PDB file of C-alpha atoms in Angstrom:
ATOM      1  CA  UNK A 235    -112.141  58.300   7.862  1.00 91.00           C
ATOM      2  CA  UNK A 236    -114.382  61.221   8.965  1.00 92.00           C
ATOM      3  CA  UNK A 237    -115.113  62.330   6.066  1.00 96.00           C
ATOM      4  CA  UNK A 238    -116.349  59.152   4.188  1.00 98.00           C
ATOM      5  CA  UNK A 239    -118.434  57.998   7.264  1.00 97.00           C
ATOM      6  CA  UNK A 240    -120.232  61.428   7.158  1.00 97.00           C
ATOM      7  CA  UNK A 241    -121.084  60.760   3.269  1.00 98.00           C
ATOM      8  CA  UNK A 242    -122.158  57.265   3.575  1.00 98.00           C
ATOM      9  CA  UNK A 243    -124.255  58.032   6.812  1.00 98.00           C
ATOM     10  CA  UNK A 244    -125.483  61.290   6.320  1.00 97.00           C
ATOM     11  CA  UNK A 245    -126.051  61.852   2.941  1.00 96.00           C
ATOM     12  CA  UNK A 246    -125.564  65.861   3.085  1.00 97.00           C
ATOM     13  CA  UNK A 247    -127.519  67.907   0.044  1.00 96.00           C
ATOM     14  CA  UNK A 248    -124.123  70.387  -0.371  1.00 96.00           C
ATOM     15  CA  UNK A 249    -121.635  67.761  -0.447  1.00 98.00           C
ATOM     16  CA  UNK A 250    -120.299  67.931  -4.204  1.00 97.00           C
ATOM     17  CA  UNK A 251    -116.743  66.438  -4.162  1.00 98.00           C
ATOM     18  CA  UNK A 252    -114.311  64.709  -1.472  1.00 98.00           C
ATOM     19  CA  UNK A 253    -111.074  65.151  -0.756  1.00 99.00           C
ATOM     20  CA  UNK A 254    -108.930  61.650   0.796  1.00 98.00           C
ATOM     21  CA  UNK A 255    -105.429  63.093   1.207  1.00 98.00           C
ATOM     22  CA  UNK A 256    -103.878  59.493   2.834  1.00 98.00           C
ATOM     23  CA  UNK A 257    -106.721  57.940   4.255  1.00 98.00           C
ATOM     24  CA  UNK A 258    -107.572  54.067   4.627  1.00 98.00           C
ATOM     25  CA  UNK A 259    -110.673  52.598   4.201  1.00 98.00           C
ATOM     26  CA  UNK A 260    -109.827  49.720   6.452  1.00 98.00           C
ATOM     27  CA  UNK A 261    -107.915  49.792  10.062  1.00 95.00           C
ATOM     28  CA  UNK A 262    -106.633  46.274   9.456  1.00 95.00           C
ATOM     29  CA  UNK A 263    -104.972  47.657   6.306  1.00 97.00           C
ATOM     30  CA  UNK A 264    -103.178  50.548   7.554  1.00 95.00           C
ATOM     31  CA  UNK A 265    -102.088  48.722  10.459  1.00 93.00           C
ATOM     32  CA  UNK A 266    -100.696  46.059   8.263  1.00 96.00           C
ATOM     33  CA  UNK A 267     -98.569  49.088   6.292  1.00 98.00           C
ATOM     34  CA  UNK A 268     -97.446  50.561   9.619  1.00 95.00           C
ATOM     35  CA  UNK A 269     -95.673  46.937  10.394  1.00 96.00           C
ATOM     36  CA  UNK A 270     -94.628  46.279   6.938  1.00 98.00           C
ATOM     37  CA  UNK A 271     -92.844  49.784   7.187  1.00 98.00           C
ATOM     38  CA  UNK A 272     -91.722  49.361  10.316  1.00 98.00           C
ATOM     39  CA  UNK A 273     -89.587  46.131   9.740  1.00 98.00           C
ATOM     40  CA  UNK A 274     -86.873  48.724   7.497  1.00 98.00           C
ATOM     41  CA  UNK A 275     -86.163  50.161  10.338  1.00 98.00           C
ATOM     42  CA  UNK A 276     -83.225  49.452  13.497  1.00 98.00           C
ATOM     43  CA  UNK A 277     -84.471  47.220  16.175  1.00 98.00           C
ATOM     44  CA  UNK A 278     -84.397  50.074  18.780  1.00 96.00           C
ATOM     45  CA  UNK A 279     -87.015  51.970  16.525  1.00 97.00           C
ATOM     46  CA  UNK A 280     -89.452  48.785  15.890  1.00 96.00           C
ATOM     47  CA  UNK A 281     -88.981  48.138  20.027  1.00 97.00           C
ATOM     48  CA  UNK A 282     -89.731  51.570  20.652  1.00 95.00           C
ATOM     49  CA  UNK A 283     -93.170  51.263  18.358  1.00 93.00           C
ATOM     50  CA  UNK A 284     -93.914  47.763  19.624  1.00 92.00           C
ATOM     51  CA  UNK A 285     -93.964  48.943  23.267  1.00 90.00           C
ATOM     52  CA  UNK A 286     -95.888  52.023  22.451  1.00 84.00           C
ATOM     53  CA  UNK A 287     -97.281  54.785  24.993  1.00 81.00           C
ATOM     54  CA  UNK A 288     -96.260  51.928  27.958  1.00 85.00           C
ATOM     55  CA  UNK A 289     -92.837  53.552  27.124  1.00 88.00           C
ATOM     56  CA  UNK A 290     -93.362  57.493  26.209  1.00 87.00           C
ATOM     57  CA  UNK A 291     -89.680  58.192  25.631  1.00 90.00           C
ATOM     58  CA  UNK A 292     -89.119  55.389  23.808  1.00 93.00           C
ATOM     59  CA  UNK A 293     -92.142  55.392  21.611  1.00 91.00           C
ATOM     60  CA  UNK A 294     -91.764  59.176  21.068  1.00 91.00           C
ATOM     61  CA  UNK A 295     -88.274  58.442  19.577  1.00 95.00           C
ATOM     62  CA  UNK A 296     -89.380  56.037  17.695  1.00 96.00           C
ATOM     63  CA  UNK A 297     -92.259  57.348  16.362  1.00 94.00           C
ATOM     64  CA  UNK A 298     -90.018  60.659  14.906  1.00 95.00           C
ATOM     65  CA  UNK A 299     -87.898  58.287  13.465  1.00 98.00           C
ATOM     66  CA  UNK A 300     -90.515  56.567  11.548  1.00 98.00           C
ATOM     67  CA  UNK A 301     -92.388  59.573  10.877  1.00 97.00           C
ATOM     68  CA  UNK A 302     -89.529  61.276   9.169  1.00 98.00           C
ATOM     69  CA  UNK A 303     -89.375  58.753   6.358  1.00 98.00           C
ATOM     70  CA  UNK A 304     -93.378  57.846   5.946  1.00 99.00           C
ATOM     71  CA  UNK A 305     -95.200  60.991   7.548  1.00 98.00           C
ATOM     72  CA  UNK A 306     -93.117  64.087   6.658  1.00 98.00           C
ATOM     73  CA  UNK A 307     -90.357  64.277   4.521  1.00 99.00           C
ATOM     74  CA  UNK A 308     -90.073  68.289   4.591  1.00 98.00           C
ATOM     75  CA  UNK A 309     -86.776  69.189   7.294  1.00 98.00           C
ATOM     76  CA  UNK A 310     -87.272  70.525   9.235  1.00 98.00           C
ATOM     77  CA  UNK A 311     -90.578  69.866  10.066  1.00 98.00           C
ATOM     78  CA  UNK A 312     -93.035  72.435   9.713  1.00 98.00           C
ATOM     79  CA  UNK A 313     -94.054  74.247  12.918  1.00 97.00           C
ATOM     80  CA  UNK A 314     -97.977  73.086  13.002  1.00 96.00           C
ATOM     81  CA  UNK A 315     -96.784  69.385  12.524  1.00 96.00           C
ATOM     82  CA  UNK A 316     -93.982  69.792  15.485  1.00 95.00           C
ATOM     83  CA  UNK A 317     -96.451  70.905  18.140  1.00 93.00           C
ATOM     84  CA  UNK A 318     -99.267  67.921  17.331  1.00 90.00           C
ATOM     85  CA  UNK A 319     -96.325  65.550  17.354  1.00 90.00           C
ATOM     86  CA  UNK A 320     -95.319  66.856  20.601  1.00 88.00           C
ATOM     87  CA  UNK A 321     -99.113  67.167  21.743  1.00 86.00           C
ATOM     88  CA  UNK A 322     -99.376  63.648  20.959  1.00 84.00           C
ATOM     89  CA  UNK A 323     -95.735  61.799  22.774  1.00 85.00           C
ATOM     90  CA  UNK A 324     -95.394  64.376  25.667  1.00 81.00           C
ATOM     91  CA  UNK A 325     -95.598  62.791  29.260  1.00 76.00           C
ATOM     92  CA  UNK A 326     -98.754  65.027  29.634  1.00 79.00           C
ATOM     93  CA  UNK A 327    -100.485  63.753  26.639  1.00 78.00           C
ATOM     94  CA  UNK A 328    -104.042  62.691  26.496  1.00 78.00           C
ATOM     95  CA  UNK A 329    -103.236  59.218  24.559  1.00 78.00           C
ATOM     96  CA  UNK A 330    -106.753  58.206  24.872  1.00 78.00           C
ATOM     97  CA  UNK A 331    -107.269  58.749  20.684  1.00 70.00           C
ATOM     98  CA  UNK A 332    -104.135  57.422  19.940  1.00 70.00           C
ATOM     99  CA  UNK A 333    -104.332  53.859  22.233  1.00 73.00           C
ATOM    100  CA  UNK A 334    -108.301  54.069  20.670  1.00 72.00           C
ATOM    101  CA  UNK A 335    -107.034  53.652  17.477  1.00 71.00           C
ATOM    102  CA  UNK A 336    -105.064  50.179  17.943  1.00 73.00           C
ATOM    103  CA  UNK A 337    -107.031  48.415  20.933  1.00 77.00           C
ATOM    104  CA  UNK A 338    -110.198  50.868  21.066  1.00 77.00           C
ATOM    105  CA  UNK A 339    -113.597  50.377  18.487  1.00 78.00           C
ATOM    106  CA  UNK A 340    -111.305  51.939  15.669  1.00 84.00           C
ATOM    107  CA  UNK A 341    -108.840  48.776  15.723  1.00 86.00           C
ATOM    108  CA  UNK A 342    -111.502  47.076  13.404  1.00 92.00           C
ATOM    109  CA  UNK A 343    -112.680  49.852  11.655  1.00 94.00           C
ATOM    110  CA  UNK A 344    -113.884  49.563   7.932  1.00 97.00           C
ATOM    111  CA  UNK A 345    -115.888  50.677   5.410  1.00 99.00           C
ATOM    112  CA  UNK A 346    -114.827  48.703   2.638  1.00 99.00           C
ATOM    113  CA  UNK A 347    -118.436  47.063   2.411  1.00 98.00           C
ATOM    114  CA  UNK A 348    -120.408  50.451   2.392  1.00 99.00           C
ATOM    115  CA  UNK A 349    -118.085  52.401  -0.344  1.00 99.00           C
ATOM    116  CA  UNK A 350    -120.575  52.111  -2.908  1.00 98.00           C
ATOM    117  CA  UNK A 351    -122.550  54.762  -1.108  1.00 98.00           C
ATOM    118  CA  UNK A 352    -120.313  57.593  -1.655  1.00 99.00           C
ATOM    119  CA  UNK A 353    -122.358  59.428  -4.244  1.00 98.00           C
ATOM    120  CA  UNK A 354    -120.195  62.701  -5.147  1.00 98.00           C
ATOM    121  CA  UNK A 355    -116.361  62.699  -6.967  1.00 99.00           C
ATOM    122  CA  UNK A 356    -114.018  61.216  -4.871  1.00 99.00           C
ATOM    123  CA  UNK A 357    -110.376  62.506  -5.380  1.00 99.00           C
ATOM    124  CA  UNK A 358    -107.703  59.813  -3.142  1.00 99.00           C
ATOM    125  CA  UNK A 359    -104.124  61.138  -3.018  1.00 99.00           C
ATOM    126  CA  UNK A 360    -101.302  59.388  -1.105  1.00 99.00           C
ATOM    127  CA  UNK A 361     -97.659  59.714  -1.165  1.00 99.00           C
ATOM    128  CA  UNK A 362     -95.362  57.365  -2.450  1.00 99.00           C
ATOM    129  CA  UNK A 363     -93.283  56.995   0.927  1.00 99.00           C
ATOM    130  CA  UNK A 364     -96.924  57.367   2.616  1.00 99.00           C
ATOM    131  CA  UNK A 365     -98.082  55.210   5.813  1.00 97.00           C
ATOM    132  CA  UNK A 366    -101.060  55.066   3.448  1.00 98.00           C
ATOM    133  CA  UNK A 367     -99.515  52.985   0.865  1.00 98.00           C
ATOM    134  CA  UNK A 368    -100.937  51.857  -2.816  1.00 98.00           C
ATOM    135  CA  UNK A 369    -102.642  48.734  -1.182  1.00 98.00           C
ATOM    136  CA  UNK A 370    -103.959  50.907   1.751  1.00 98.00           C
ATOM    137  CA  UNK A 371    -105.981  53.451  -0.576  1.00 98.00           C
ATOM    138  CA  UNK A 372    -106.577  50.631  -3.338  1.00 98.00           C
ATOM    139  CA  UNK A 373    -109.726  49.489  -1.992  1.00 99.00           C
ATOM    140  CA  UNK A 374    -111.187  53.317  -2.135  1.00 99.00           C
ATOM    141  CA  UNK A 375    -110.049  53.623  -5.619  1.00 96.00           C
ATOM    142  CA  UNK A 376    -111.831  50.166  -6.472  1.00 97.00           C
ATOM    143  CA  UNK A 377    -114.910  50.622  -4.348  1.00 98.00           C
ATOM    144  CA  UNK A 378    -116.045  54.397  -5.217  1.00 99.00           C
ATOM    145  CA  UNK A 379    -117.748  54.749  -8.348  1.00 98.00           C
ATOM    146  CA  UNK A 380    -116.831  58.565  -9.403  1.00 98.00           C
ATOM    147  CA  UNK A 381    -112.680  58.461  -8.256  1.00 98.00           C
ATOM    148  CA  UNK A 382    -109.801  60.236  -9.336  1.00 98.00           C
ATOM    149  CA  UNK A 383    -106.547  59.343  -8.002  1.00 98.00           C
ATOM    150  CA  UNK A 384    -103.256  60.570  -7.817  1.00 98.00           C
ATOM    151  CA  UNK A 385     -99.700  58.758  -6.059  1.00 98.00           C
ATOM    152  CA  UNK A 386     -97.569  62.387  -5.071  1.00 99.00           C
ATOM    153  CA  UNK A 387     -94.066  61.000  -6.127  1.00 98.00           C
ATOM    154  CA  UNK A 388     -92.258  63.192  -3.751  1.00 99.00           C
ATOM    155  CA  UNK A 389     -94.035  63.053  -0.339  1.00 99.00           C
ATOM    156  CA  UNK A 390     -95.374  60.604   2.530  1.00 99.00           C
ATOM    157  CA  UNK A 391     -97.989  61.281   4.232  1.00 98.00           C
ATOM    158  CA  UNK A 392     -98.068  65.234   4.038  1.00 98.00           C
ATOM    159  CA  UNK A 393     -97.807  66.201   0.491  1.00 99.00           C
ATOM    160  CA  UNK A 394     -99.604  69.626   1.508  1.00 98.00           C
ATOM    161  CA  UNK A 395     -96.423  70.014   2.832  1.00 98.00           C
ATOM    162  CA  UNK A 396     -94.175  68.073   0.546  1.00 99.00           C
ATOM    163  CA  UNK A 397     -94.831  69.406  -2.793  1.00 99.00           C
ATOM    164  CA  UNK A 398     -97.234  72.228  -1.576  1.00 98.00           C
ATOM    165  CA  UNK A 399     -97.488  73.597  -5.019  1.00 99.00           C
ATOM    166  CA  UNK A 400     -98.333  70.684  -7.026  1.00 99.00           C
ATOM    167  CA  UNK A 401    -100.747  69.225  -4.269  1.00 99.00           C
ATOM    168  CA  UNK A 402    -102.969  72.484  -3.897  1.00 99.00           C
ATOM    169  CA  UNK A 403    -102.819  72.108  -8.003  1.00 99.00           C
ATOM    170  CA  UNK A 404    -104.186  68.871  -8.282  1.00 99.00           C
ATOM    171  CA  UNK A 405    -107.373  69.775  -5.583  1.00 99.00           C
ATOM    172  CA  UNK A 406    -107.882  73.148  -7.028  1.00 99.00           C
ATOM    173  CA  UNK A 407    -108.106  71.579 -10.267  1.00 98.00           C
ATOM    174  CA  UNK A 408    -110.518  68.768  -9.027  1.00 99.00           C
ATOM    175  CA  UNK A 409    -112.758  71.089  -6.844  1.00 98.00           C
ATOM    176  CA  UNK A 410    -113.340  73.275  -9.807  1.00 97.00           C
ATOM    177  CA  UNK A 411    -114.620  70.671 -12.140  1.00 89.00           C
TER     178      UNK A 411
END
């Protein structure tokens, strides 16, 4: 998200390529993903997401359980990707980015409509068991002239993680082009 609205607004002279490991080009979308996924899941799990950060204990337990089929597939989880979690569901948490993101300005986020400004290569990756699924990243594949993309097989959402080898690979490969 950062990323492409710092193209398309700013422009900047060094920029030569862009990197979109499981981003969304629409809010709506990935929200729409999150549910769809959710639905596989026990009822306890979708409650605990439903009710969100009303219910920390709840929604933290829910949110590992969801996360460990769509956002990191690696087990354990990697240390780095333990503590944010934790950062993120602890009773001390600042939850201000997180609520922002489903009833904040970000809930209707999209830049669907200004994707034809993104000037440099674009390379999109997502996983196959990704939160960012096909129809999430779809639009940036359709709506940025200069794209490469690539579906990691064996990941979700953190194929720097997943299938560390191949990923760093494929973006070597693409930044030295």
């Amino acid at each position: 998200m950062l990323g492409l609205e710092f193209e398309v607004r700013r422009q900047p002279e060094g920029l030569r390529r862009l990197v979109l490991t499981n981003s969304l080009a629409d809010m709506r979308m990935w929200n729409a993903s999150t549910g769809e996924l959710s639905k596989a899941f026990p009822d306890d799990v979708q409650k605990g997401l439903t009710v969100g950060v009303t219910d920390m204990e709840a929604y933290g337990k829910a949110l590992r359980m969801f996360h460990k089929k769509h956002g990191c597939l690696v087990d354990p989880w990697p240390e780095e990707l333990v503590y944010s979690m934790n950062q993120s569901i602890s009773p001390s948490a600042d939850i201000s980015v997180a609520v922002g993101m489903f009833t904040g300005e970000l809930r209707t986020w999209s830049i669907i409509d200004r994707l034809d400004r993104v000037r440099v290569p674009t390379f999109v990756i997502n996983g196959r068991a990704d939160i960012a699924q096909d129809f999430v990243v779809e639009p940036l594949f359709r709506g940025i002239r200069q794209v490469k993309r690539v579906t990691m097989e064996k990941s979700s959402h953190t194929p720097m993680w997943e299938e560390r080898e191949r990923y760093m690979d494929l973006i070597n490969g693409f930044l030295s082009t």
